[in-house]
mmCIF file of N, CA and C in Angstrom:
data_model
loop_
_atom_site.group_PDB
_atom_site.id
_atom_site.type_symbol
_atom_site.label_atom_id
_atom_site.label_comp_id
_atom_site.label_asym_id
_atom_site.label_seq_id
_atom_site.Cartn_x
_atom_site.Cartn_y
_atom_site.Cartn_z
ATOM 1 N N ALA S 1 300.660 -57.600 100.738
ATOM 2 C CA ALA S 1 300.369 -58.660 99.795
ATOM 3 C C ALA S 1 300.908 -59.997 100.311
ATOM 4 N N ARG S 2 302.049 -59.960 100.972
ATOM 5 C CA ARG S 2 302.655 -61.178 101.506
ATOM 6 C C ARG S 2 302.985 -60.985 102.976
ATOM 7 N N PRO S 3 301.986 -61.060 103.856
ATOM 8 C CA PRO S 3 302.241 -60.828 105.282
ATOM 9 C C PRO S 3 303.187 -61.862 105.877
ATOM 10 N N SER S 4 303.140 -63.084 105.399
ATOM 11 C CA SER S 4 304.005 -64.124 105.947
ATOM 12 C C SER S 4 305.479 -63.764 105.745
ATOM 13 N N PHE S 5 305.799 -63.293 104.553
ATOM 14 C CA PHE S 5 307.182 -62.910 104.252
ATOM 15 C C PHE S 5 307.611 -61.712 105.097
ATOM 16 N N ALA S 6 306.741 -60.708 105.211
ATOM 17 C CA ALA S 6 307.074 -59.500 105.974
ATOM 18 C C ALA S 6 307.268 -59.814 107.458
ATOM 19 N N PHE S 7 306.375 -60.608 108.021
ATOM 20 C CA PHE S 7 306.487 -60.920 109.441
ATOM 21 C C PHE S 7 307.646 -61.874 109.713
ATOM 22 N N THR S 8 307.995 -62.711 108.753
ATOM 23 C CA THR S 8 309.183 -63.555 108.911
ATOM 24 C C THR S 8 310.433 -62.688 108.945
ATOM 25 N N LEU S 9 310.487 -61.668 108.087
ATOM 26 C CA LEU S 9 311.623 -60.747 108.119
ATOM 27 C C LEU S 9 311.681 -59.979 109.439
ATOM 28 N N LEU S 10 310.521 -59.639 109.979
ATOM 29 C CA LEU S 10 310.503 -58.962 111.278
ATOM 30 C C LEU S 10 310.925 -59.900 112.408
ATOM 31 N N ALA S 11 310.661 -61.185 112.275
ATOM 32 C CA ALA S 11 310.975 -62.147 113.337
ATOM 33 C C ALA S 11 312.438 -62.577 113.314
ATOM 34 N N LEU S 12 313.103 -62.467 112.167
ATOM 35 C CA LEU S 12 314.490 -62.949 112.065
ATOM 36 C C LEU S 12 315.448 -62.304 113.067
ATOM 37 N N PRO S 13 315.450 -60.980 113.250
ATOM 38 C CA PRO S 13 316.355 -60.403 114.257
ATOM 39 C C PRO S 13 316.069 -60.913 115.667
ATOM 40 N N TRP S 14 314.798 -61.133 115.974
ATOM 41 C CA TRP S 14 314.447 -61.648 117.294
ATOM 42 C C TRP S 14 314.921 -63.093 117.462
ATOM 43 N N PHE S 15 314.828 -63.886 116.393
ATOM 44 C CA PHE S 15 315.380 -65.245 116.446
ATOM 45 C C PHE S 15 316.889 -65.210 116.642
ATOM 46 N N ALA S 16 317.550 -64.293 115.944
ATOM 47 C CA ALA S 16 319.010 -64.186 116.074
ATOM 48 C C ALA S 16 319.384 -63.769 117.502
ATOM 49 N N LEU S 17 318.692 -62.784 118.041
ATOM 50 C CA LEU S 17 318.957 -62.354 119.414
ATOM 51 C C LEU S 17 318.718 -63.497 120.403
ATOM 52 N N ALA S 18 317.644 -64.233 120.187
ATOM 53 C CA ALA S 18 317.342 -65.359 121.078
ATOM 54 C C ALA S 18 318.432 -66.423 120.977
ATOM 55 N N ALA S 19 318.889 -66.709 119.760
ATOM 56 C CA ALA S 19 319.928 -67.734 119.588
ATOM 57 C C ALA S 19 321.222 -67.321 120.283
ATOM 58 N N VAL S 20 321.595 -66.039 120.168
ATOM 59 C CA VAL S 20 322.821 -65.566 120.805
ATOM 60 C C VAL S 20 322.698 -65.646 122.322
ATOM 61 N N MET S 21 321.604 -65.132 122.864
ATOM 62 C CA MET S 21 321.439 -65.099 124.318
ATOM 63 C C MET S 21 321.351 -66.507 124.922
ATOM 64 N N VAL S 22 320.557 -67.364 124.318
ATOM 65 C CA VAL S 22 320.428 -68.725 124.844
ATOM 66 C C VAL S 22 321.724 -69.494 124.622
ATOM 67 N N GLY S 23 322.376 -69.249 123.481
ATOM 68 C CA GLY S 23 323.660 -69.912 123.225
ATOM 69 C C GLY S 23 324.715 -69.528 124.241
ATOM 70 N N LEU S 24 324.805 -68.247 124.599
ATOM 71 C CA LEU S 24 325.765 -67.810 125.615
ATOM 72 C C LEU S 24 325.429 -68.414 126.981
ATOM 73 N N SER S 25 324.143 -68.452 127.310
ATOM 74 C CA SER S 25 323.752 -69.041 128.594
ATOM 75 C C SER S 25 324.036 -70.540 128.618
ATOM 76 N N PHE S 26 323.797 -71.217 127.505
ATOM 77 C CA PHE S 26 324.063 -72.656 127.435
ATOM 78 C C PHE S 26 325.562 -72.940 127.530
ATOM 79 N N ASP S 27 326.374 -72.095 126.876
ATOM 80 C CA ASP S 27 327.833 -72.240 126.957
ATOM 81 C C ASP S 27 328.309 -72.035 128.397
ATOM 82 N N GLU S 28 327.737 -71.049 129.060
ATOM 83 C CA GLU S 28 328.084 -70.792 130.462
ATOM 84 C C GLU S 28 327.678 -71.977 131.346
ATOM 85 N N PHE S 29 326.529 -72.582 131.045
ATOM 86 C CA PHE S 29 326.086 -73.746 131.807
ATOM 87 C C PHE S 29 327.034 -74.932 131.611
ATOM 88 N N LEU S 30 327.515 -75.109 130.372
ATOM 89 C CA LEU S 30 328.434 -76.217 130.114
ATOM 90 C C LEU S 30 329.771 -76.017 130.830
ATOM 91 N N LYS S 31 330.233 -74.774 130.949
ATOM 92 C CA LYS S 31 331.521 -74.491 131.610
ATOM 93 C C LYS S 31 331.419 -74.580 133.131
ATOM 94 N N ASN S 32 330.361 -73.969 133.705
ATOM 95 C CA ASN S 32 330.268 -73.834 135.163
ATOM 96 C C ASN S 32 329.290 -74.807 135.809
ATOM 97 N N GLY S 33 328.416 -75.404 135.032
ATOM 98 C CA GLY S 33 327.416 -76.290 135.602
ATOM 99 C C GLY S 33 326.187 -75.563 136.104
ATOM 100 N N GLU S 34 326.164 -74.236 135.991
ATOM 101 C CA GLU S 34 324.993 -73.451 136.369
ATOM 102 C C GLU S 34 324.971 -72.174 135.542
ATOM 103 N N VAL S 35 323.789 -71.575 135.458
ATOM 104 C CA VAL S 35 323.636 -70.319 134.724
ATOM 105 C C VAL S 35 323.737 -69.192 135.726
ATOM 106 N N ILE S 36 324.859 -68.469 135.676
ATOM 107 C CA ILE S 36 325.090 -67.382 136.621
ATOM 108 C C ILE S 36 324.292 -66.138 136.213
ATOM 109 N N ARG S 37 324.273 -65.867 134.929
ATOM 110 C CA ARG S 37 323.563 -64.680 134.427
ATOM 111 C C ARG S 37 322.195 -65.106 133.894
ATOM 112 N N SER S 38 321.272 -65.290 134.788
ATOM 113 C CA SER S 38 319.939 -65.743 134.371
ATOM 114 C C SER S 38 319.149 -64.692 133.592
ATOM 115 N N PRO S 39 319.373 -63.365 133.798
ATOM 116 C CA PRO S 39 318.634 -62.409 132.965
ATOM 117 C C PRO S 39 318.931 -62.583 131.475
ATOM 118 N N ARG S 40 320.148 -62.983 131.148
ATOM 119 C CA ARG S 40 320.497 -63.218 129.750
ATOM 120 C C ARG S 40 319.626 -64.342 129.182
ATOM 121 N N LEU S 41 319.434 -65.393 129.953
ATOM 122 C CA LEU S 41 318.598 -66.510 129.517
ATOM 123 C C LEU S 41 317.141 -66.074 129.377
ATOM 124 N N LEU S 42 316.673 -65.273 130.321
ATOM 125 C CA LEU S 42 315.293 -64.795 130.243
ATOM 126 C C LEU S 42 315.081 -63.878 129.035
ATOM 127 N N VAL S 43 316.069 -63.042 128.717
ATOM 128 C CA VAL S 43 315.968 -62.191 127.525
ATOM 129 C C VAL S 43 315.927 -63.061 126.269
ATOM 130 N N GLY S 44 316.741 -64.106 126.253
ATOM 131 C CA GLY S 44 316.743 -65.010 125.102
ATOM 132 C C GLY S 44 315.410 -65.713 124.926
ATOM 133 N N ILE S 45 314.823 -66.172 126.033
ATOM 134 C CA ILE S 45 313.520 -66.835 125.953
ATOM 135 C C ILE S 45 312.442 -65.847 125.526
ATOM 136 N N GLY S 46 312.492 -64.630 126.063
ATOM 137 C CA GLY S 46 311.529 -63.599 125.661
ATOM 138 C C GLY S 46 311.654 -63.232 124.197
ATOM 139 N N ALA S 47 312.887 -63.111 123.712
ATOM 140 C CA ALA S 47 313.097 -62.792 122.300
ATOM 141 C C ALA S 47 312.589 -63.923 121.414
ATOM 142 N N PHE S 48 312.791 -65.165 121.870
ATOM 143 C CA PHE S 48 312.311 -66.308 121.100
ATOM 144 C C PHE S 48 310.783 -66.314 121.042
ATOM 145 N N LEU S 49 310.148 -66.047 122.177
ATOM 146 C CA LEU S 49 308.685 -66.005 122.187
ATOM 147 C C LEU S 49 308.150 -64.880 121.291
ATOM 148 N N GLY S 50 308.806 -63.724 121.338
ATOM 149 C CA GLY S 50 308.396 -62.623 120.455
ATOM 150 C C GLY S 50 308.549 -62.978 118.990
ATOM 151 N N ALA S 51 309.640 -63.651 118.654
ATOM 152 C CA ALA S 51 309.861 -64.054 117.263
ATOM 153 C C ALA S 51 308.811 -65.061 116.809
ATOM 154 N N VAL S 52 308.495 -66.003 117.674
ATOM 155 C CA VAL S 52 307.482 -67.005 117.316
ATOM 156 C C VAL S 52 306.123 -66.355 117.139
ATOM 157 N N LEU S 53 305.786 -65.402 118.016
ATOM 158 C CA LEU S 53 304.504 -64.713 117.891
ATOM 159 C C LEU S 53 304.430 -63.903 116.592
ATOM 160 N N LEU S 54 305.513 -63.225 116.239
ATOM 161 C CA LEU S 54 305.532 -62.487 114.972
ATOM 162 C C LEU S 54 305.356 -63.428 113.788
ATOM 163 N N TRP S 55 306.060 -64.532 113.817
ATOM 164 C CA TRP S 55 306.004 -65.485 112.712
ATOM 165 C C TRP S 55 304.600 -66.078 112.563
ATOM 166 N N ILE S 56 303.981 -66.459 113.701
ATOM 167 C CA ILE S 56 302.630 -67.027 113.660
ATOM 168 C C ILE S 56 301.614 -65.977 113.212
ATOM 169 N N ALA S 57 301.787 -64.726 113.640
ATOM 170 C CA ALA S 57 300.889 -63.654 113.190
ATOM 171 C C ALA S 57 300.967 -63.494 111.674
ATOM 172 N N GLY S 58 302.172 -63.589 111.108
ATOM 173 C CA GLY S 58 302.318 -63.506 109.656
ATOM 174 C C GLY S 58 301.613 -64.641 108.945
ATOM 175 N N ILE S 59 301.715 -65.840 109.489
ATOM 176 C CA ILE S 59 301.050 -66.985 108.876
ATOM 177 C C ILE S 59 299.530 -66.816 108.935
ATOM 178 N N ILE S 60 299.032 -66.362 110.083
ATOM 179 C CA ILE S 60 297.582 -66.165 110.221
ATOM 180 C C ILE S 60 297.094 -65.083 109.258
ATOM 181 N N LEU S 61 297.822 -63.972 109.170
ATOM 182 C CA LEU S 61 297.410 -62.893 108.266
ATOM 183 C C LEU S 61 297.462 -63.332 106.803
ATOM 184 N N GLU S 62 298.438 -64.142 106.466
ATOM 185 C CA GLU S 62 298.513 -64.663 105.092
ATOM 186 C C GLU S 62 297.292 -65.529 104.789
ATOM 187 N N ARG S 63 296.907 -66.361 105.741
ATOM 188 C CA ARG S 63 295.745 -67.235 105.537
ATOM 189 C C ARG S 63 294.471 -66.411 105.414
ATOM 190 N N ILE S 64 294.347 -65.357 106.216
ATOM 191 C CA ILE S 64 293.173 -64.487 106.125
ATOM 192 C C ILE S 64 293.118 -63.821 104.755
ATOM 193 N N ALA S 65 294.259 -63.343 104.265
ATOM 194 C CA ALA S 65 294.294 -62.704 102.945
ATOM 195 C C ALA S 65 293.913 -63.695 101.855
ATOM 196 N N ARG S 66 294.406 -64.928 101.951
ATOM 197 C CA ARG S 66 294.049 -65.940 100.944
ATOM 198 C C ARG S 66 292.565 -66.267 100.990
ATOM 199 N N ASN S 67 292.006 -66.374 102.195
ATOM 200 C CA ASN S 67 290.580 -66.675 102.310
ATOM 201 C C ASN S 67 289.730 -65.557 101.712
ATOM 202 N N ARG S 68 290.126 -64.319 101.962
ATOM 203 C CA ARG S 68 289.362 -63.198 101.396
ATOM 204 C C ARG S 68 289.440 -63.192 99.873
ATOM 205 N N ASN S 69 290.616 -63.463 99.337
ATOM 206 C CA ASN S 69 290.741 -63.541 97.880
ATOM 207 C C ASN S 69 289.891 -64.672 97.322
ATOM 208 N N GLU S 70 289.851 -65.789 98.029
ATOM 209 C CA GLU S 70 289.057 -66.919 97.568
ATOM 210 C C GLU S 70 287.569 -66.600 97.604
ATOM 211 N N VAL S 71 287.117 -65.892 98.638
ATOM 212 C CA VAL S 71 285.709 -65.511 98.723
ATOM 213 C C VAL S 71 285.348 -64.587 97.570
ATOM 214 N N VAL S 72 286.214 -63.640 97.280
ATOM 215 C CA VAL S 72 285.951 -62.721 96.167
ATOM 216 C C VAL S 72 285.931 -63.490 94.849
ATOM 217 N N ARG S 73 286.861 -64.412 94.673
ATOM 218 C CA ARG S 73 286.919 -65.206 93.447
ATOM 219 C C ARG S 73 285.672 -66.071 93.295
ATOM 220 N N LEU S 74 285.214 -66.687 94.384
ATOM 221 C CA LEU S 74 284.007 -67.508 94.311
ATOM 222 C C LEU S 74 282.771 -66.658 94.034
ATOM 223 N N ALA S 75 282.717 -65.465 94.605
ATOM 224 C CA ALA S 75 281.601 -64.570 94.320
ATOM 225 C C ALA S 75 281.606 -64.159 92.853
ATOM 226 N N TYR S 76 282.795 -63.943 92.304
ATOM 227 C CA TYR S 76 282.904 -63.587 90.888
ATOM 228 C C TYR S 76 282.445 -64.750 90.008
ATOM 229 N N LEU S 77 282.847 -65.963 90.381
ATOM 230 C CA LEU S 77 282.464 -67.118 89.575
ATOM 231 C C LEU S 77 280.975 -67.424 89.685
ATOM 232 N N ALA S 78 280.335 -67.001 90.757
ATOM 233 C CA ALA S 78 278.905 -67.240 90.921
ATOM 234 C C ALA S 78 278.061 -66.278 90.094
ATOM 235 N N MET S 79 278.648 -65.205 89.601
ATOM 236 C CA MET S 79 277.906 -64.231 88.806
ATOM 237 C C MET S 79 277.584 -64.809 87.436
ATOM 238 N N ASP S 80 276.471 -64.346 86.857
ATOM 239 C CA ASP S 80 276.133 -64.759 85.500
ATOM 240 C C ASP S 80 277.099 -64.129 84.523
ATOM 241 N N GLY S 81 277.481 -64.901 83.530
ATOM 242 C CA GLY S 81 278.407 -64.396 82.528
ATOM 243 C C GLY S 81 277.695 -63.533 81.502
ATOM 244 N N PRO S 82 278.452 -62.977 80.569
ATOM 245 C CA PRO S 82 277.837 -62.161 79.527
ATOM 246 C C PRO S 82 277.007 -63.042 78.591
ATOM 247 N N VAL S 83 275.977 -62.458 78.011
ATOM 248 C CA VAL S 83 275.101 -63.195 77.110
ATOM 249 C C VAL S 83 275.757 -63.184 75.732
ATOM 250 N N ASN S 84 276.071 -64.370 75.227
ATOM 251 C CA ASN S 84 276.721 -64.460 73.917
ATOM 252 C C ASN S 84 275.704 -64.496 72.784
ATOM 253 N N GLU S 85 274.511 -64.987 73.039
ATOM 254 C CA GLU S 85 273.496 -65.080 72.001
ATOM 255 C C GLU S 85 272.446 -64.013 72.232
ATOM 256 N N ARG S 86 271.812 -63.633 71.159
ATOM 257 C CA ARG S 86 270.719 -62.684 71.299
ATOM 258 C C ARG S 86 269.542 -63.414 71.915
ATOM 259 N N PRO S 87 268.825 -62.751 72.755
ATOM 260 C CA PRO S 87 267.677 -63.426 73.365
ATOM 261 C C PRO S 87 266.629 -63.760 72.308
ATOM 262 N N THR S 88 266.016 -64.914 72.438
ATOM 263 C CA THR S 88 264.980 -65.321 71.489
ATOM 264 C C THR S 88 263.637 -64.834 72.022
ATOM 265 N N PHE S 89 262.970 -64.075 71.216
ATOM 266 C CA PHE S 89 261.665 -63.557 71.578
ATOM 267 C C PHE S 89 260.600 -64.406 70.900
ATOM 268 N N VAL S 90 259.587 -64.707 71.621
ATOM 269 C CA VAL S 90 258.462 -65.434 71.041
ATOM 270 C C VAL S 90 257.615 -64.417 70.308
ATOM 271 N N SER S 91 257.427 -64.662 69.037
ATOM 272 C CA SER S 91 256.646 -63.689 68.267
ATOM 273 C C SER S 91 255.164 -64.054 68.365
ATOM 274 N N VAL S 92 254.410 -63.135 68.865
ATOM 275 C CA VAL S 92 252.965 -63.309 68.976
ATOM 276 C C VAL S 92 252.348 -62.503 67.843
ATOM 277 N N PRO S 93 251.591 -63.152 67.008
ATOM 278 C CA PRO S 93 250.992 -62.395 65.897
ATOM 279 C C PRO S 93 250.021 -61.337 66.413
ATOM 280 N N SER S 94 250.084 -60.214 65.782
ATOM 281 C CA SER S 94 249.201 -59.120 66.194
ATOM 282 C C SER S 94 247.784 -59.412 65.710
ATOM 283 N N PRO S 95 246.793 -58.829 66.335
ATOM 284 C CA PRO S 95 245.400 -59.083 65.912
ATOM 285 C C PRO S 95 245.138 -58.646 64.471
ATOM 286 N N SER S 96 245.808 -57.596 64.022
ATOM 287 C CA SER S 96 245.580 -57.148 62.639
ATOM 288 C C SER S 96 246.127 -58.165 61.644
ATOM 289 N N ALA S 97 247.206 -58.855 61.994
ATOM 290 C CA ALA S 97 247.752 -59.877 61.106
ATOM 291 C C ALA S 97 246.812 -61.070 61.024
ATOM 292 N N GLU S 98 246.167 -61.403 62.137
ATOM 293 C CA GLU S 98 245.219 -62.516 62.122
ATOM 294 C C GLU S 98 244.024 -62.191 61.233
ATOM 295 N N ARG S 99 243.558 -60.951 61.294
ATOM 296 C CA ARG S 99 242.406 -60.554 60.483
ATOM 297 C C ARG S 99 242.752 -60.565 58.999
ATOM 298 N N SER S 100 243.976 -60.138 58.670
ATOM 299 C CA SER S 100 244.335 -60.129 57.255
ATOM 300 C C SER S 100 244.454 -61.547 56.723
ATOM 301 N N GLN S 101 244.933 -62.500 57.557
ATOM 302 C CA GLN S 101 244.990 -63.894 57.111
ATOM 303 C C GLN S 101 243.585 -64.459 56.946
ATOM 304 N N GLU S 102 242.669 -64.125 57.861
ATOM 305 C CA GLU S 102 241.303 -64.583 57.733
ATOM 306 C C GLU S 102 240.670 -64.006 56.476
ATOM 307 N N TYR S 103 240.987 -62.768 56.189
ATOM 308 C CA TYR S 103 240.429 -62.106 55.016
ATOM 309 C C TYR S 103 240.907 -62.787 53.746
ATOM 310 N N GLN S 104 242.219 -63.169 53.725
ATOM 311 C CA GLN S 104 242.763 -63.825 52.541
ATOM 312 C C GLN S 104 242.128 -65.197 52.341
ATOM 313 N N HIS S 105 241.814 -65.899 53.409
ATOM 314 C CA HIS S 105 241.214 -67.232 53.285
ATOM 315 C C HIS S 105 239.757 -67.139 52.864
ATOM 316 N N SER S 106 239.100 -66.084 53.229
ATOM 317 C CA SER S 106 237.684 -65.973 52.911
ATOM 318 C C SER S 106 237.428 -65.486 51.489
ATOM 319 N N ARG S 107 238.426 -64.841 50.849
ATOM 320 C CA ARG S 107 238.255 -64.347 49.473
ATOM 321 C C ARG S 107 238.393 -65.487 48.482
ATOM 322 N N PRO S 108 237.567 -65.516 47.512
ATOM 323 C CA PRO S 108 237.745 -66.549 46.479
ATOM 324 C C PRO S 108 238.927 -66.207 45.597
ATOM 325 N N ALA S 109 239.622 -67.203 45.201
ATOM 326 C CA ALA S 109 240.819 -66.972 44.408
ATOM 327 C C ALA S 109 240.553 -66.856 42.941
#
């Protein structure tokens, strides 16, 4: 029902891992002037990319779900509503009724 929320929760640990790994590499760079443990930095960048991809996938899936709901809602609104009034029928006089009226007019009163 809420893909954005679910995928954000899935991305949070990856963001945390990325922050720790990149933070440690950045701290090492500030102390030594170079990154000695480059795999740590690469893991941090990879974790960050994975987190961003999860987060964007959640946003896209949320938008798809909203669009589908909107299409269904618009299709529902395009349908004819229930008939509140009884249909009006045009009454056509039957031939026997016409003859009886002619008969009444032709008889002397």
